[in-house]
Amino acid sequence: MNYDLHCHSTASDGLFAPGELVDAARRGGVNVLALTDHDELSGLAEARQACDAHGLRFINGVEISVTWEDETIHIVGLGIDPENPQLLAGLQQVRGSRLGRAEAIAARFDSIGISGTLQGALSLAANPAVISRAHFARHLVSAGHTRDADSAFKLYLGSGKPAYVPHHWSHLEHAVRWITGSGGVAVVAHPGRYRLSDQALRRFFGEFRDAGGRALEVVTGSHQPSQYATFARFARDFGFHGSRGSDFHGVGESRIGLGQLPPLPDSVRPVWDLFD
Ligand code: AMP
Ligand code: MN
Ligand code: MN
Ligand code: MN
């Protein structure tokens, strides 16, 4: 079975509407799909309907933005209940700070002589409540300021760059509780992408486990292939299950297509054992 348990639609910063995304998943050979939009559940119903129509199994998902010791960390929830009031209220609160942050990002661009970025980014965001740096990056590319999204992050939007605005997202314990409290499994998204020392990463995994977290993404489009073995080992050391997901945002923006990742290493207990 081909599981892809991390991807984005136009309900957050993906380029495909949920139905189009499911079509791309089907063409990529995916059997079981989770949609995991940033801080948002509004794409789930359409994605589930499309999966039902095409014979794919669908898992309700989300990717929650968390701030842990000044670092932004993403926690994926799988098998959540999209009607759970605590989860809905928590996500609404996280989304609520995005527009103000976007205005602050645009003010930084203004101060370095690049104007009109808020309007530009918003015009590319189908769901303005989840205005993201990805929308700013796309605007910078289309307005000719940078060659591609990656250079937009390297030059302007990445941590410590001129248009970067430090932000406080949700607390780790809260995000995990919203997920587990709605019947879901909490998974650390792309653990190899954070700027944490080995020691800090171990402390983080310990706190995540204490909060009720159960799994790590091991095979993800956001990891270099050489990192799969590293995080398979971390999963074993901490008693975590492992997940597999492309983190697909759209053609031309993602290293790997839906369903195209290699399988989980044999040493890893799959996260789907927890909800199959
Ligand atoms: P935000 O949640 O607004 O901070 O935006 C983060 C999003 O920006 C991520 O979910 C990715 O979609 C995108 N992103 C982050 N880093 C890069 C990068 N180097 N190149 C392209 N997109 C990126
Ligand atoms: Mn994204
Ligand atoms: Mn992420
Ligand atoms: Mn993601």
mmCIF file of C-alpha atoms and ligand atoms in Angstrom:
data_model
loop_
_atom_site.group_PDB
_atom_site.id
_atom_site.type_symbol
_atom_site.label_atom_id
_atom_site.label_comp_id
_atom_site.label_asym_id
_atom_site.label_seq_id
_atom_site.Cartn_x
_atom_site.Cartn_y
_atom_site.Cartn_z
ATOM 1 C CA MET A 1 0.000 0.000 0.000
ATOM 2 C CA ASN A 2 1.218 3.446 -0.925
ATOM 3 C CA TYR A 3 0.657 5.874 1.976
ATOM 4 C CA ASP A 4 1.185 9.625 1.504
ATOM 5 C CA LEU A 5 0.391 11.289 4.819
ATOM 6 C CA HIS A 6 1.505 14.911 4.332
ATOM 7 C CA CYS A 7 0.437 17.371 1.625
ATOM 8 C CA HIS A 8 -1.143 20.792 1.102
ATOM 9 C CA SER A 9 -4.077 22.227 -0.844
ATOM 10 C CA THR A 10 -5.301 25.748 -1.610
ATOM 11 C CA ALA A 11 -6.958 25.662 1.826
ATOM 12 C CA SER A 12 -3.440 26.631 3.029
ATOM 13 C CA ASP A 13 -0.365 27.164 0.823
ATOM 14 C CA GLY A 14 -0.716 24.373 -1.732
ATOM 15 C CA LEU A 15 -1.286 25.104 -5.413
ATOM 16 C CA PHE A 16 -4.017 22.497 -6.072
ATOM 17 C CA ALA A 17 -7.597 22.583 -4.821
ATOM 18 C CA PRO A 18 -8.346 19.510 -2.667
ATOM 19 C CA GLY A 19 -10.092 17.675 -5.525
ATOM 20 C CA GLU A 20 -7.190 18.339 -7.926
ATOM 21 C CA LEU A 21 -4.746 17.190 -5.279
ATOM 22 C CA VAL A 22 -6.574 13.868 -4.912
ATOM 23 C CA ASP A 23 -6.426 13.447 -8.678
ATOM 24 C CA ALA A 24 -2.654 13.994 -8.583
ATOM 25 C CA ALA A 25 -2.392 11.500 -5.705
ATOM 26 C CA ARG A 26 -4.304 8.885 -7.676
ATOM 27 C CA ARG A 27 -2.013 9.393 -10.686
ATOM 28 C CA GLY A 28 0.966 9.040 -8.339
ATOM 29 C CA GLY A 29 -0.281 5.634 -7.184
ATOM 30 C CA VAL A 30 -1.337 6.702 -3.685
ATOM 31 C CA ASN A 31 -3.795 4.325 -1.951
ATOM 32 C CA VAL A 32 -4.105 6.141 1.362
ATOM 33 C CA LEU A 33 -3.914 9.949 1.491
ATOM 34 C CA ALA A 34 -3.891 12.431 4.368
ATOM 35 C CA LEU A 35 -4.415 16.128 3.615
ATOM 36 C CA THR A 36 -2.448 18.154 6.186
ATOM 37 C CA ASP A 37 -3.028 21.849 5.530
ATOM 38 C CA HIS A 38 -1.294 24.364 7.789
ATOM 39 C CA ASP A 39 -3.504 25.257 10.784
ATOM 40 C CA GLU A 40 -6.635 24.629 8.699
ATOM 41 C CA LEU A 41 -9.285 21.918 8.191
ATOM 42 C CA SER A 42 -11.480 23.522 5.524
ATOM 43 C CA GLY A 43 -10.105 21.376 2.655
ATOM 44 C CA LEU A 44 -10.856 18.023 4.287
ATOM 45 C CA ALA A 45 -14.474 17.556 3.198
ATOM 46 C CA GLU A 46 -13.723 18.102 -0.508
ATOM 47 C CA ALA A 47 -10.639 15.866 -0.342
ATOM 48 C CA ARG A 48 -12.589 13.076 1.363
ATOM 49 C CA GLN A 49 -15.352 13.291 -1.229
ATOM 50 C CA ALA A 50 -12.823 13.063 -4.083
ATOM 51 C CA CYS A 51 -11.050 10.120 -2.405
ATOM 52 C CA ASP A 52 -14.386 8.309 -2.014
ATOM 53 C CA ALA A 53 -15.115 8.901 -5.707
ATOM 54 C CA HIS A 54 -11.707 7.545 -6.818
ATOM 55 C CA GLY A 55 -11.373 4.594 -4.428
ATOM 56 C CA LEU A 56 -8.599 6.080 -2.272
ATOM 57 C CA ARG A 57 -8.700 5.849 1.487
ATOM 58 C CA PHE A 58 -8.680 9.274 3.137
ATOM 59 C CA ILE A 59 -7.279 10.279 6.535
ATOM 60 C CA ASN A 60 -8.227 13.633 8.075
ATOM 61 C CA GLY A 61 -5.017 15.550 8.779
ATOM 62 C CA VAL A 62 -3.567 18.901 9.792
ATOM 63 C CA GLU A 63 -0.099 20.460 10.216
ATOM 64 C CA ILE A 64 0.017 22.739 13.253
ATOM 65 C CA SER A 65 2.593 25.525 13.663
ATOM 66 C CA VAL A 66 4.285 25.418 17.077
ATOM 67 C CA THR A 67 6.964 27.551 18.715
ATOM 68 C CA TRP A 68 9.352 25.566 20.890
ATOM 69 C CA GLU A 69 12.360 27.358 22.417
ATOM 70 C CA ASP A 70 12.251 30.064 19.690
ATOM 71 C CA GLU A 71 12.202 27.523 16.874
ATOM 72 C CA THR A 72 9.154 26.994 14.656
ATOM 73 C CA ILE A 73 8.241 23.307 14.657
ATOM 74 C CA HIS A 74 5.439 21.644 12.700
ATOM 75 C CA ILE A 75 3.286 18.927 14.259
ATOM 76 C CA VAL A 76 1.148 16.793 11.950
ATOM 77 C CA GLY A 77 -2.103 15.337 13.281
ATOM 78 C CA LEU A 78 -3.469 12.213 11.584
ATOM 79 C CA GLY A 79 -6.946 10.777 12.064
ATOM 80 C CA ILE A 80 -8.242 13.881 13.823
ATOM 81 C CA ASP A 81 -11.932 14.694 14.161
ATOM 82 C CA PRO A 82 -12.546 17.862 12.083
ATOM 83 C CA GLU A 83 -15.584 18.741 14.185
ATOM 84 C CA ASN A 84 -13.829 18.658 17.542
ATOM 85 C CA PRO A 85 -14.509 22.033 19.239
ATOM 86 C CA GLN A 86 -11.145 22.321 21.060
ATOM 87 C CA LEU A 87 -9.221 21.523 17.877
ATOM 88 C CA LEU A 88 -11.287 23.994 15.840
ATOM 89 C CA ALA A 89 -10.885 26.752 18.433
ATOM 90 C CA GLY A 90 -7.136 26.142 18.766
ATOM 91 C CA LEU A 91 -6.559 26.276 15.014
ATOM 92 C CA GLN A 92 -8.665 29.390 14.659
ATOM 93 C CA GLN A 93 -6.469 31.049 17.246
ATOM 94 C CA VAL A 94 -3.274 30.036 15.409
ATOM 95 C CA ARG A 95 -4.637 31.278 12.073
ATOM 96 C CA GLY A 96 -5.782 34.515 13.702
ATOM 97 C CA SER A 97 -2.231 35.817 14.005
ATOM 98 C CA ARG A 98 -1.264 35.209 10.374
ATOM 99 C CA LEU A 99 -2.630 38.380 8.807
ATOM 100 C CA GLY A 100 -0.909 40.656 11.328
ATOM 101 C CA ARG A 101 2.343 38.803 10.753
ATOM 102 C CA ALA A 102 1.897 39.171 6.987
ATOM 103 C CA GLU A 103 1.446 42.939 7.441
ATOM 104 C CA ALA A 104 4.670 43.033 9.461
ATOM 105 C CA ILE A 105 6.495 41.052 6.747
ATOM 106 C CA ALA A 106 5.208 43.483 4.108
ATOM 107 C CA ALA A 107 6.378 46.445 6.230
ATOM 108 C CA ARG A 108 9.889 44.942 6.252
ATOM 109 C CA PHE A 109 9.769 44.599 2.475
ATOM 110 C CA ASP A 110 8.634 48.243 2.207
ATOM 111 C CA SER A 111 11.594 49.310 4.336
ATOM 112 C CA ILE A 112 14.032 47.681 1.908
ATOM 113 C CA GLY A 113 12.342 49.229 -1.099
ATOM 114 C CA ILE A 114 10.141 46.332 -2.233
ATOM 115 C CA SER A 115 6.563 47.572 -2.143
ATOM 116 C CA GLY A 116 3.197 45.954 -2.734
ATOM 117 C CA THR A 117 4.078 42.561 -1.290
ATOM 118 C CA LEU A 118 1.016 42.216 0.983
ATOM 119 C CA GLN A 119 -1.413 42.773 -1.895
ATOM 120 C CA GLY A 120 0.719 40.529 -4.101
ATOM 121 C CA ALA A 121 0.817 37.685 -1.577
ATOM 122 C CA LEU A 122 -2.894 37.998 -0.740
ATOM 123 C CA SER A 123 -3.827 37.875 -4.411
ATOM 124 C CA LEU A 124 -2.195 34.422 -4.555
ATOM 125 C CA ALA A 125 -3.816 33.096 -1.378
ATOM 126 C CA ALA A 126 -7.119 31.306 -2.021
ATOM 127 C CA ASN A 127 -7.616 31.265 1.750
ATOM 128 C CA PRO A 128 -6.284 34.575 3.148
ATOM 129 C CA ALA A 129 -6.690 33.281 6.729
ATOM 130 C CA VAL A 130 -3.665 31.047 6.037
ATOM 131 C CA ILE A 131 -1.527 33.656 4.303
ATOM 132 C CA SER A 132 1.954 32.132 4.434
ATOM 133 C CA ARG A 133 5.516 32.953 3.514
ATOM 134 C CA ALA A 134 5.007 30.604 0.562
ATOM 135 C CA HIS A 135 2.550 33.156 -0.897
ATOM 136 C CA PHE A 136 5.099 35.961 -0.434
ATOM 137 C CA ALA A 137 7.724 33.807 -2.134
ATOM 138 C CA ARG A 138 5.444 33.141 -5.113
ATOM 139 C CA HIS A 139 4.673 36.840 -5.424
ATOM 140 C CA LEU A 140 8.388 37.730 -5.361
ATOM 141 C CA VAL A 141 8.997 35.250 -8.176
ATOM 142 C CA SER A 142 6.083 36.448 -10.307
ATOM 143 C CA ALA A 143 7.039 40.112 -9.776
ATOM 144 C CA GLY A 144 10.587 39.302 -10.910
ATOM 145 C CA HIS A 145 12.321 40.000 -7.576
ATOM 146 C CA THR A 146 13.758 36.492 -7.279
ATOM 147 C CA ARG A 147 14.408 33.583 -9.601
ATOM 148 C CA ASP A 148 12.508 30.960 -7.576
ATOM 149 C CA ALA A 149 10.835 30.362 -4.207
ATOM 150 C CA ASP A 150 13.971 28.893 -2.694
ATOM 151 C CA SER A 151 15.986 32.055 -3.380
ATOM 152 C CA ALA A 152 13.096 34.139 -1.987
ATOM 153 C CA PHE A 153 13.633 32.315 1.332
ATOM 154 C CA LYS A 154 17.426 32.484 1.112
ATOM 155 C CA LEU A 155 17.440 36.220 0.326
ATOM 156 C CA TYR A 156 14.436 37.611 2.240
ATOM 157 C CA LEU A 157 11.984 35.313 4.031
ATOM 158 C CA GLY A 158 14.141 32.762 5.823
ATOM 159 C CA SER A 159 15.021 33.023 9.491
ATOM 160 C CA GLY A 160 17.251 36.044 10.135
ATOM 161 C CA LYS A 161 16.826 37.473 6.617
ATOM 162 C CA PRO A 162 15.645 41.085 6.019
ATOM 163 C CA ALA A 163 11.905 40.312 5.723
ATOM 164 C CA TYR A 164 11.823 37.681 8.484
ATOM 165 C CA VAL A 165 9.423 38.438 11.342
ATOM 166 C CA PRO A 166 9.844 36.320 14.484
ATOM 167 C CA HIS A 167 6.496 34.879 15.443
ATOM 168 C CA HIS A 168 4.928 33.017 18.330
ATOM 169 C CA TRP A 169 2.740 30.134 17.151
ATOM 170 C CA SER A 170 1.071 27.608 19.490
ATOM 171 C CA HIS A 171 2.555 25.726 22.459
ATOM 172 C CA LEU A 172 3.735 22.168 21.860
ATOM 173 C CA GLU A 173 1.572 20.738 24.659
ATOM 174 C CA HIS A 174 -1.505 22.518 23.333
ATOM 175 C CA ALA A 175 -1.034 21.423 19.726
ATOM 176 C CA VAL A 176 -0.489 17.796 20.748
ATOM 177 C CA ARG A 177 -3.516 17.918 23.045
ATOM 178 C CA TRP A 178 -5.752 19.355 20.303
ATOM 179 C CA ILE A 179 -4.695 16.431 18.088
ATOM 180 C CA THR A 180 -4.884 13.593 20.605
ATOM 181 C CA GLY A 181 -8.009 15.063 22.236
ATOM 182 C CA SER A 182 -9.799 14.750 18.900
ATOM 183 C CA GLY A 183 -8.756 11.120 18.465
ATOM 184 C CA GLY A 184 -5.694 11.781 16.281
ATOM 185 C CA VAL A 185 -2.054 10.692 16.320
ATOM 186 C CA ALA A 186 0.560 13.467 16.729
ATOM 187 C CA VAL A 187 3.600 13.238 14.436
ATOM 188 C CA VAL A 188 6.689 15.488 14.276
ATOM 189 C CA ALA A 189 6.817 16.859 10.723
ATOM 190 C CA HIS A 190 10.196 16.764 8.897
ATOM 191 C CA PRO A 191 12.340 16.581 12.091
ATOM 192 C CA GLY A 192 15.502 16.932 10.008
ATOM 193 C CA ARG A 193 14.634 20.467 8.953
ATOM 194 C CA TYR A 194 14.903 22.262 12.292
ATOM 195 C CA ARG A 195 17.921 24.237 13.402
ATOM 196 C CA LEU A 196 18.332 22.272 16.625
ATOM 197 C CA SER A 197 21.482 20.643 17.968
ATOM 198 C CA ASP A 198 21.395 16.889 18.509
ATOM 199 C CA GLN A 199 20.979 17.549 22.205
ATOM 200 C CA ALA A 200 18.098 20.007 21.732
ATOM 201 C CA LEU A 201 16.416 17.636 19.291
ATOM 202 C CA ARG A 202 16.533 14.847 21.903
ATOM 203 C CA ARG A 203 15.091 17.179 24.527
ATOM 204 C CA PHE A 204 12.345 18.137 22.090
ATOM 205 C CA PHE A 205 11.524 14.488 21.297
ATOM 206 C CA GLY A 206 11.305 13.777 25.044
ATOM 207 C CA GLU A 207 8.870 16.665 25.612
ATOM 208 C CA PHE A 208 6.854 15.665 22.556
ATOM 209 C CA ARG A 209 6.563 12.087 23.857
ATOM 210 C CA ASP A 210 5.626 13.307 27.360
ATOM 211 C CA ALA A 211 2.894 15.468 25.792
ATOM 212 C CA GLY A 212 1.426 12.397 24.062
ATOM 213 C CA GLY A 213 3.209 12.449 20.682
ATOM 214 C CA ARG A 214 3.594 9.045 19.022
ATOM 215 C CA ALA A 215 5.500 9.367 15.743
ATOM 216 C CA LEU A 216 8.142 11.081 13.583
ATOM 217 C CA GLU A 217 8.167 11.646 9.870
ATOM 218 C CA VAL A 218 11.056 9.491 8.678
ATOM 219 C CA VAL A 219 10.588 9.382 4.908
ATOM 220 C CA THR A 220 9.477 12.854 3.790
ATOM 221 C CA GLY A 221 10.007 15.059 0.758
ATOM 222 C CA SER A 222 11.495 17.568 3.199
ATOM 223 C CA HIS A 223 14.366 15.220 4.147
ATOM 224 C CA GLN A 224 17.453 14.386 2.169
ATOM 225 C CA PRO A 225 17.504 10.612 1.512
ATOM 226 C CA SER A 226 20.561 10.370 3.775
ATOM 227 C CA GLN A 227 18.364 11.532 6.689
ATOM 228 C CA TYR A 228 15.904 8.610 6.456
ATOM 229 C CA ALA A 229 18.228 6.286 8.399
ATOM 230 C CA THR A 230 19.021 8.992 10.969
ATOM 231 C CA PHE A 231 15.358 9.505 11.856
ATOM 232 C CA ALA A 232 14.569 5.791 11.703
ATOM 233 C CA ARG A 233 17.151 5.468 14.495
ATOM 234 C CA PHE A 234 15.663 8.353 16.483
ATOM 235 C CA ALA A 235 12.218 6.729 16.136
ATOM 236 C CA ARG A 236 13.545 3.431 17.485
ATOM 237 C CA ASP A 237 15.440 5.119 20.353
ATOM 238 C CA PHE A 238 12.346 7.022 21.501
ATOM 239 C CA GLY A 239 9.744 4.339 20.817
ATOM 240 C CA PHE A 240 8.093 6.403 18.080
ATOM 241 C CA HIS A 241 6.335 5.083 15.019
ATOM 242 C CA GLY A 242 7.451 6.429 11.630
ATOM 243 C CA SER A 243 5.471 8.269 8.961
ATOM 244 C CA ARG A 244 5.845 8.781 5.219
ATOM 245 C CA GLY A 245 4.630 11.854 3.348
ATOM 246 C CA SER A 246 5.712 13.949 0.381
ATOM 247 C CA ASP A 247 4.875 17.415 1.839
ATOM 248 C CA PHE A 248 3.675 18.123 -1.694
ATOM 249 C CA HIS A 249 2.642 21.765 -2.363
ATOM 250 C CA GLY A 250 2.475 21.775 -6.168
ATOM 251 C CA VAL A 251 4.272 20.889 -9.363
ATOM 252 C CA GLY A 252 7.593 22.718 -9.578
ATOM 253 C CA GLU A 253 7.617 23.528 -5.852
ATOM 254 C CA SER A 254 8.199 20.124 -4.357
ATOM 255 C CA ARG A 255 11.215 17.888 -4.614
ATOM 256 C CA ILE A 256 9.018 14.839 -4.932
ATOM 257 C CA GLY A 257 5.508 14.104 -6.254
ATOM 258 C CA LEU A 258 2.605 12.517 -4.376
ATOM 259 C CA GLY A 259 3.243 8.820 -3.724
ATOM 260 C CA GLN A 260 6.802 8.920 -5.140
ATOM 261 C CA LEU A 261 8.862 8.498 -1.954
ATOM 262 C CA PRO A 262 10.704 5.273 -1.129
ATOM 263 C CA PRO A 263 9.086 2.977 1.472
ATOM 264 C CA LEU A 264 9.741 3.302 5.199
ATOM 265 C CA PRO A 265 12.851 1.420 6.341
ATOM 266 C CA ASP A 266 12.023 -2.079 7.700
ATOM 267 C CA SER A 267 13.268 -1.103 11.155
ATOM 268 C CA VAL A 268 10.446 1.449 11.544
ATOM 269 C CA ARG A 269 6.983 0.626 12.875
ATOM 270 C CA PRO A 270 4.602 2.418 10.501
ATOM 271 C CA VAL A 271 2.373 5.108 11.995
ATOM 272 C CA TRP A 272 -0.609 3.568 10.171
ATOM 273 C CA ASP A 273 -0.392 0.573 12.526
ATOM 274 C CA LEU A 274 -1.889 3.012 15.039
ATOM 275 C CA PHE A 275 -5.007 3.785 13.020
ATOM 276 C CA ASP A 276 -5.504 0.863 10.556
HETATM 277 P P1 AMP B 1 4.849 30.046 7.206
HETATM 278 O O1 AMP B 1 3.993 28.972 7.802
HETATM 279 O O2 AMP B 1 4.055 31.241 6.775
HETATM 280 O O3 AMP B 1 6.048 30.414 8.034
HETATM 281 O O4 AMP B 1 5.416 29.492 5.813
HETATM 282 C C1 AMP B 1 6.156 28.310 5.780
HETATM 283 C C2 AMP B 1 5.974 27.669 4.415
HETATM 284 O O5 AMP B 1 6.880 28.245 3.490
HETATM 285 C C3 AMP B 1 6.318 26.181 4.436
HETATM 286 O O6 AMP B 1 5.224 25.425 4.812
HETATM 287 C C4 AMP B 1 6.677 25.944 2.994
HETATM 288 O O7 AMP B 1 5.513 25.771 2.234
HETATM 289 C C5 AMP B 1 7.317 27.246 2.580
HETATM 290 N N1 AMP B 1 8.799 27.197 2.618
HETATM 291 C C6 AMP B 1 9.591 27.208 3.690
HETATM 292 N N2 AMP B 1 10.898 27.194 3.329
HETATM 293 C C7 AMP B 1 10.909 27.191 1.982
HETATM 294 C C8 AMP B 1 11.942 27.176 0.989
HETATM 295 N N3 AMP B 1 13.242 27.211 1.303
HETATM 296 N N4 AMP B 1 11.577 27.155 -0.318
HETATM 297 C C9 AMP B 1 10.282 27.154 -0.668
HETATM 298 N N5 AMP B 1 9.258 27.159 0.224
HETATM 299 C C10 AMP B 1 9.569 27.177 1.530
HETATM 300 MN MN MN B 2 3.697 25.033 3.347
HETATM 301 MN MN MN B 3 6.056 21.886 7.510
HETATM 302 MN MN MN B 4 3.855 20.667 5.147
#
